[in-house]
Amino acid sequence: MTAALVSTYSMWSLFRNCRKAVDWRYIQQLVGLERDGNLHFGKAGVRPRLYANDKVMQTKNDYESGVMNGAVGYVASVDGKGGMTIDFDGNDVAIEAGSNQANNVQLAYASSIHKVQGSEFPCAIVIAHRSHSFMHHRNLFYTAVTRAKESVIILGDRWGIDNCAKKRQVDRRNTFLSFLLDQGAPV
């Protein structure tokens, strides 16, 4: 989990590096090389190609298929035209190449802390680095660490970890609730 979407240790950077580490030989053997002789893992700002067995997350509710935002699944198969079938906990969803459905799925090897709120994992890897200092605060750090059921691994520099633990951020909420209660208005 990471606080930032774009930076040196961002979610997108983690996607690319996890995929390189995990899938390099597997993809090379099963899929083969691209036409230009290279495997493509996604460049910054470019949507990476999805392969069979990729872990993916739905990013918008899809009422037709019954798959909701945040659902995690695995790519079951990919056809030659770019279409794919994704298994979301036994619910196989066929997605045509270039469809809006395809734009609502992203790799799930790494995720932002905000996206995994409410989820649990056997082991959580949390990145607390100086490059994410604008997002550091104790509540976010607590949310990330408590996603782990059994163990948590915290990666980062000493300054980033200390800053997360020290910085308190209490979100001030501006509402009219007290005004409505004083006026006796029905709530």
Short mmCIF file of C-alpha atoms in Angstrom, two decimals:
data_model
loop_
_atom_site.label_atom_id
_atom_site.label_comp_id
_atom_site.label_asym_id
_atom_site.label_seq_id
_atom_site.Cartn_x
_atom_site.Cartn_y
_atom_site.Cartn_z
CA MET A 1 0.00 0.00 0.00
CA THR A 2 1.17 3.48 -0.73
CA ALA A 3 -0.18 6.92 0.03
CA ALA A 4 0.60 8.46 -3.35
CA LEU A 5 -0.59 7.52 -6.82
CA VAL A 6 2.28 9.24 -8.67
CA SER A 7 5.87 9.55 -7.35
CA THR A 8 9.07 7.55 -7.07
CA TYR A 9 7.40 4.99 -4.78
CA SER A 10 3.88 5.42 -6.12
CA MET A 11 1.19 2.88 -6.87
CA TRP A 12 1.97 2.99 -10.61
CA SER A 13 5.70 2.59 -10.02
CA LEU A 14 4.97 -0.42 -7.80
CA PHE A 15 2.73 -1.95 -10.48
CA ARG A 16 5.50 -1.84 -13.03
CA ASN A 17 8.19 -3.15 -10.69
CA CYS A 18 6.06 -5.94 -9.17
CA ARG A 19 5.07 -7.11 -12.60
CA LYS A 20 8.67 -7.12 -13.76
CA ALA A 21 9.81 -9.11 -10.75
CA VAL A 22 6.96 -11.62 -10.72
CA ASP A 23 5.97 -12.12 -14.32
CA TRP A 24 9.07 -11.60 -16.46
CA ARG A 25 9.90 -15.26 -17.11
CA TYR A 26 6.30 -16.45 -16.93
CA ILE A 27 5.06 -13.99 -19.54
CA GLN A 28 8.08 -14.56 -21.75
CA GLN A 29 7.41 -18.31 -21.81
CA LEU A 30 3.63 -18.21 -22.18
CA VAL A 31 3.02 -15.13 -24.28
CA GLY A 32 6.29 -14.53 -26.05
CA LEU A 33 7.82 -11.25 -27.01
CA GLU A 34 5.96 -8.31 -28.51
CA ARG A 35 6.48 -7.51 -32.20
CA ASP A 36 9.32 -5.11 -31.41
CA GLY A 37 11.16 -7.85 -29.50
CA ASN A 38 10.43 -6.43 -26.03
CA LEU A 39 7.98 -7.19 -23.28
CA HIS A 40 5.92 -4.17 -22.27
CA PHE A 41 5.10 -3.61 -18.61
CA GLY A 42 3.55 -0.18 -18.94
CA LYS A 43 5.14 3.23 -19.08
CA ALA A 44 4.12 6.21 -17.01
CA GLY A 45 0.78 7.50 -18.28
CA VAL A 46 0.23 4.46 -20.52
CA ARG A 47 -2.21 1.73 -19.51
CA PRO A 48 -0.33 -1.57 -19.20
CA ARG A 49 -1.51 -4.60 -21.15
CA LEU A 50 -3.29 -7.19 -19.04
CA TYR A 51 -2.25 -10.84 -19.19
CA ALA A 52 -3.83 -14.07 -17.94
CA ASN A 53 -3.53 -14.43 -14.14
CA ASP A 54 -3.04 -10.69 -13.57
CA LYS A 55 -4.64 -9.49 -10.34
CA VAL A 56 -7.06 -6.66 -11.16
CA MET A 57 -9.45 -4.32 -9.35
CA GLN A 58 -12.76 -2.89 -10.56
CA THR A 59 -12.68 0.92 -10.27
CA LYS A 60 -16.37 1.75 -10.90
CA ASN A 61 -19.64 0.01 -10.09
CA ASP A 62 -20.91 -2.12 -12.99
CA TYR A 63 -24.51 -3.02 -12.22
CA GLU A 64 -24.96 -5.06 -15.42
CA SER A 65 -22.23 -7.53 -14.50
CA GLY A 66 -22.79 -7.25 -10.74
CA VAL A 67 -19.19 -6.19 -10.05
CA MET A 68 -18.78 -3.26 -7.68
CA ASN A 69 -16.02 -0.71 -7.16
CA GLY A 70 -13.11 -2.24 -5.24
CA ALA A 71 -13.82 -5.86 -6.22
CA VAL A 72 -10.62 -7.79 -6.85
CA GLY A 73 -10.37 -10.57 -9.42
CA TYR A 74 -7.98 -12.36 -11.75
CA VAL A 75 -7.78 -12.26 -15.53
CA ALA A 76 -8.90 -15.75 -16.56
CA SER A 77 -8.16 -15.38 -20.28
CA VAL A 78 -7.22 -12.83 -22.92
CA ASP A 79 -8.18 -13.17 -26.58
CA GLY A 80 -6.08 -12.02 -29.53
CA LYS A 81 -8.19 -8.88 -30.04
CA GLY A 82 -7.60 -7.52 -26.53
CA GLY A 83 -10.83 -8.77 -24.96
CA MET A 84 -10.64 -10.69 -21.72
CA THR A 85 -12.54 -12.69 -19.15
CA ILE A 86 -12.07 -11.75 -15.49
CA ASP A 87 -13.00 -13.99 -12.57
CA PHE A 88 -14.39 -11.92 -9.69
CA ASP A 89 -14.90 -14.60 -6.98
CA GLY A 90 -16.61 -17.07 -9.29
CA ASN A 91 -18.42 -14.41 -11.33
CA ASP A 92 -16.83 -14.59 -14.80
CA VAL A 93 -17.15 -11.27 -16.62
CA ALA A 94 -16.41 -11.05 -20.35
CA ILE A 95 -15.01 -7.68 -21.42
CA GLU A 96 -14.66 -6.66 -25.05
CA ALA A 97 -11.55 -4.81 -26.20
CA GLY A 98 -11.97 -1.03 -26.13
CA SER A 99 -15.24 -1.15 -24.18
CA ASN A 100 -15.99 1.13 -21.24
CA GLN A 101 -15.79 -1.94 -19.02
CA ALA A 102 -12.12 -2.34 -19.94
CA ASN A 103 -11.43 1.21 -18.71
CA ASN A 104 -12.91 0.35 -15.31
CA VAL A 105 -10.32 -2.32 -14.48
CA GLN A 106 -6.78 -1.71 -13.28
CA LEU A 107 -3.90 -3.81 -12.00
CA ALA A 108 -4.16 -4.63 -8.30
CA TYR A 109 -0.62 -5.70 -7.41
CA ALA A 110 -0.41 -2.49 -5.38
CA SER A 111 -3.05 -0.08 -4.21
CA SER A 112 -3.46 3.22 -2.45
CA ILE A 113 -4.26 3.17 1.25
CA HIS A 114 -7.56 4.91 0.55
CA LYS A 115 -8.66 2.15 -1.85
CA VAL A 116 -8.06 -0.67 0.62
CA GLN A 117 -9.95 0.84 3.54
CA GLY A 118 -12.24 -1.87 4.80
CA SER A 119 -10.10 -4.68 3.33
CA GLU A 120 -7.82 -7.13 5.13
CA PHE A 121 -4.75 -9.00 3.92
CA PRO A 122 -2.62 -11.72 5.55
CA CYS A 123 0.42 -9.47 5.11
CA ALA A 124 0.45 -5.78 4.26
CA ILE A 125 3.46 -3.96 2.86
CA VAL A 126 3.24 -0.24 3.64
CA ILE A 127 5.48 2.39 2.07
CA ALA A 128 6.18 5.47 4.19
CA HIS A 129 8.75 7.49 2.28
CA ARG A 130 9.79 11.13 2.33
CA SER A 131 8.44 11.57 -1.22
CA HIS A 132 4.90 11.07 0.20
CA SER A 133 5.29 13.68 2.97
CA PHE A 134 2.26 15.67 1.80
CA MET A 135 0.09 12.62 2.60
CA HIS A 136 1.75 11.66 5.89
CA HIS A 137 -0.37 11.65 9.01
CA ARG A 138 -0.99 9.26 11.85
CA ASN A 139 -4.55 8.28 10.86
CA LEU A 140 -3.54 7.24 7.34
CA PHE A 141 -0.55 5.31 8.69
CA TYR A 142 -2.81 3.56 11.23
CA THR A 143 -5.29 2.66 8.46
CA ALA A 144 -2.50 1.13 6.37
CA VAL A 145 -0.93 -0.86 9.20
CA THR A 146 -4.25 -2.25 10.43
CA ARG A 147 -5.07 -3.80 7.03
CA ALA A 148 -2.76 -6.70 7.98
CA LYS A 149 -4.23 -9.77 9.71
CA GLU A 150 -0.93 -11.43 10.59
CA SER A 151 2.04 -9.25 9.71
CA VAL A 152 2.97 -5.87 8.30
CA ILE A 153 6.16 -4.78 6.57
CA ILE A 154 6.90 -1.05 6.65
CA LEU A 155 9.28 0.21 3.97
CA GLY A 156 10.65 3.71 3.75
CA ASP A 157 13.23 6.06 5.10
CA ARG A 158 13.51 6.92 8.81
CA TRP A 159 12.23 10.47 8.24
CA GLY A 160 9.14 9.26 6.37
CA ILE A 161 8.19 6.69 8.99
CA ASP A 162 8.79 9.11 11.89
CA ASN A 163 6.81 11.83 10.13
CA CYS A 164 3.84 9.48 9.63
CA ALA A 165 3.84 8.53 13.30
CA LYS A 166 4.22 12.11 14.59
CA LYS A 167 1.96 14.15 12.35
CA ARG A 168 -1.61 14.45 13.58
CA GLN A 169 -4.27 15.59 11.21
CA VAL A 170 -7.74 16.14 12.49
CA ASP A 171 -10.03 16.96 9.62
CA ARG A 172 -12.16 19.93 10.53
CA ARG A 173 -15.66 19.34 9.26
CA ASN A 174 -17.79 22.32 8.44
CA THR A 175 -21.42 21.38 8.76
CA PHE A 176 -24.64 23.09 9.71
CA LEU A 177 -25.64 20.33 12.12
CA SER A 178 -25.26 22.47 15.26
CA PHE A 179 -27.25 25.26 13.61
CA LEU A 180 -30.05 22.86 12.67
CA LEU A 181 -30.12 21.40 16.18
CA ASP A 182 -30.28 24.88 17.76
CA GLN A 183 -33.15 25.86 15.47
CA GLY A 184 -35.13 22.73 16.30
CA ALA A 185 -35.30 21.74 12.64
CA PRO A 186 -36.08 18.11 11.91
CA VAL A 187 -32.91 16.15 11.16
#
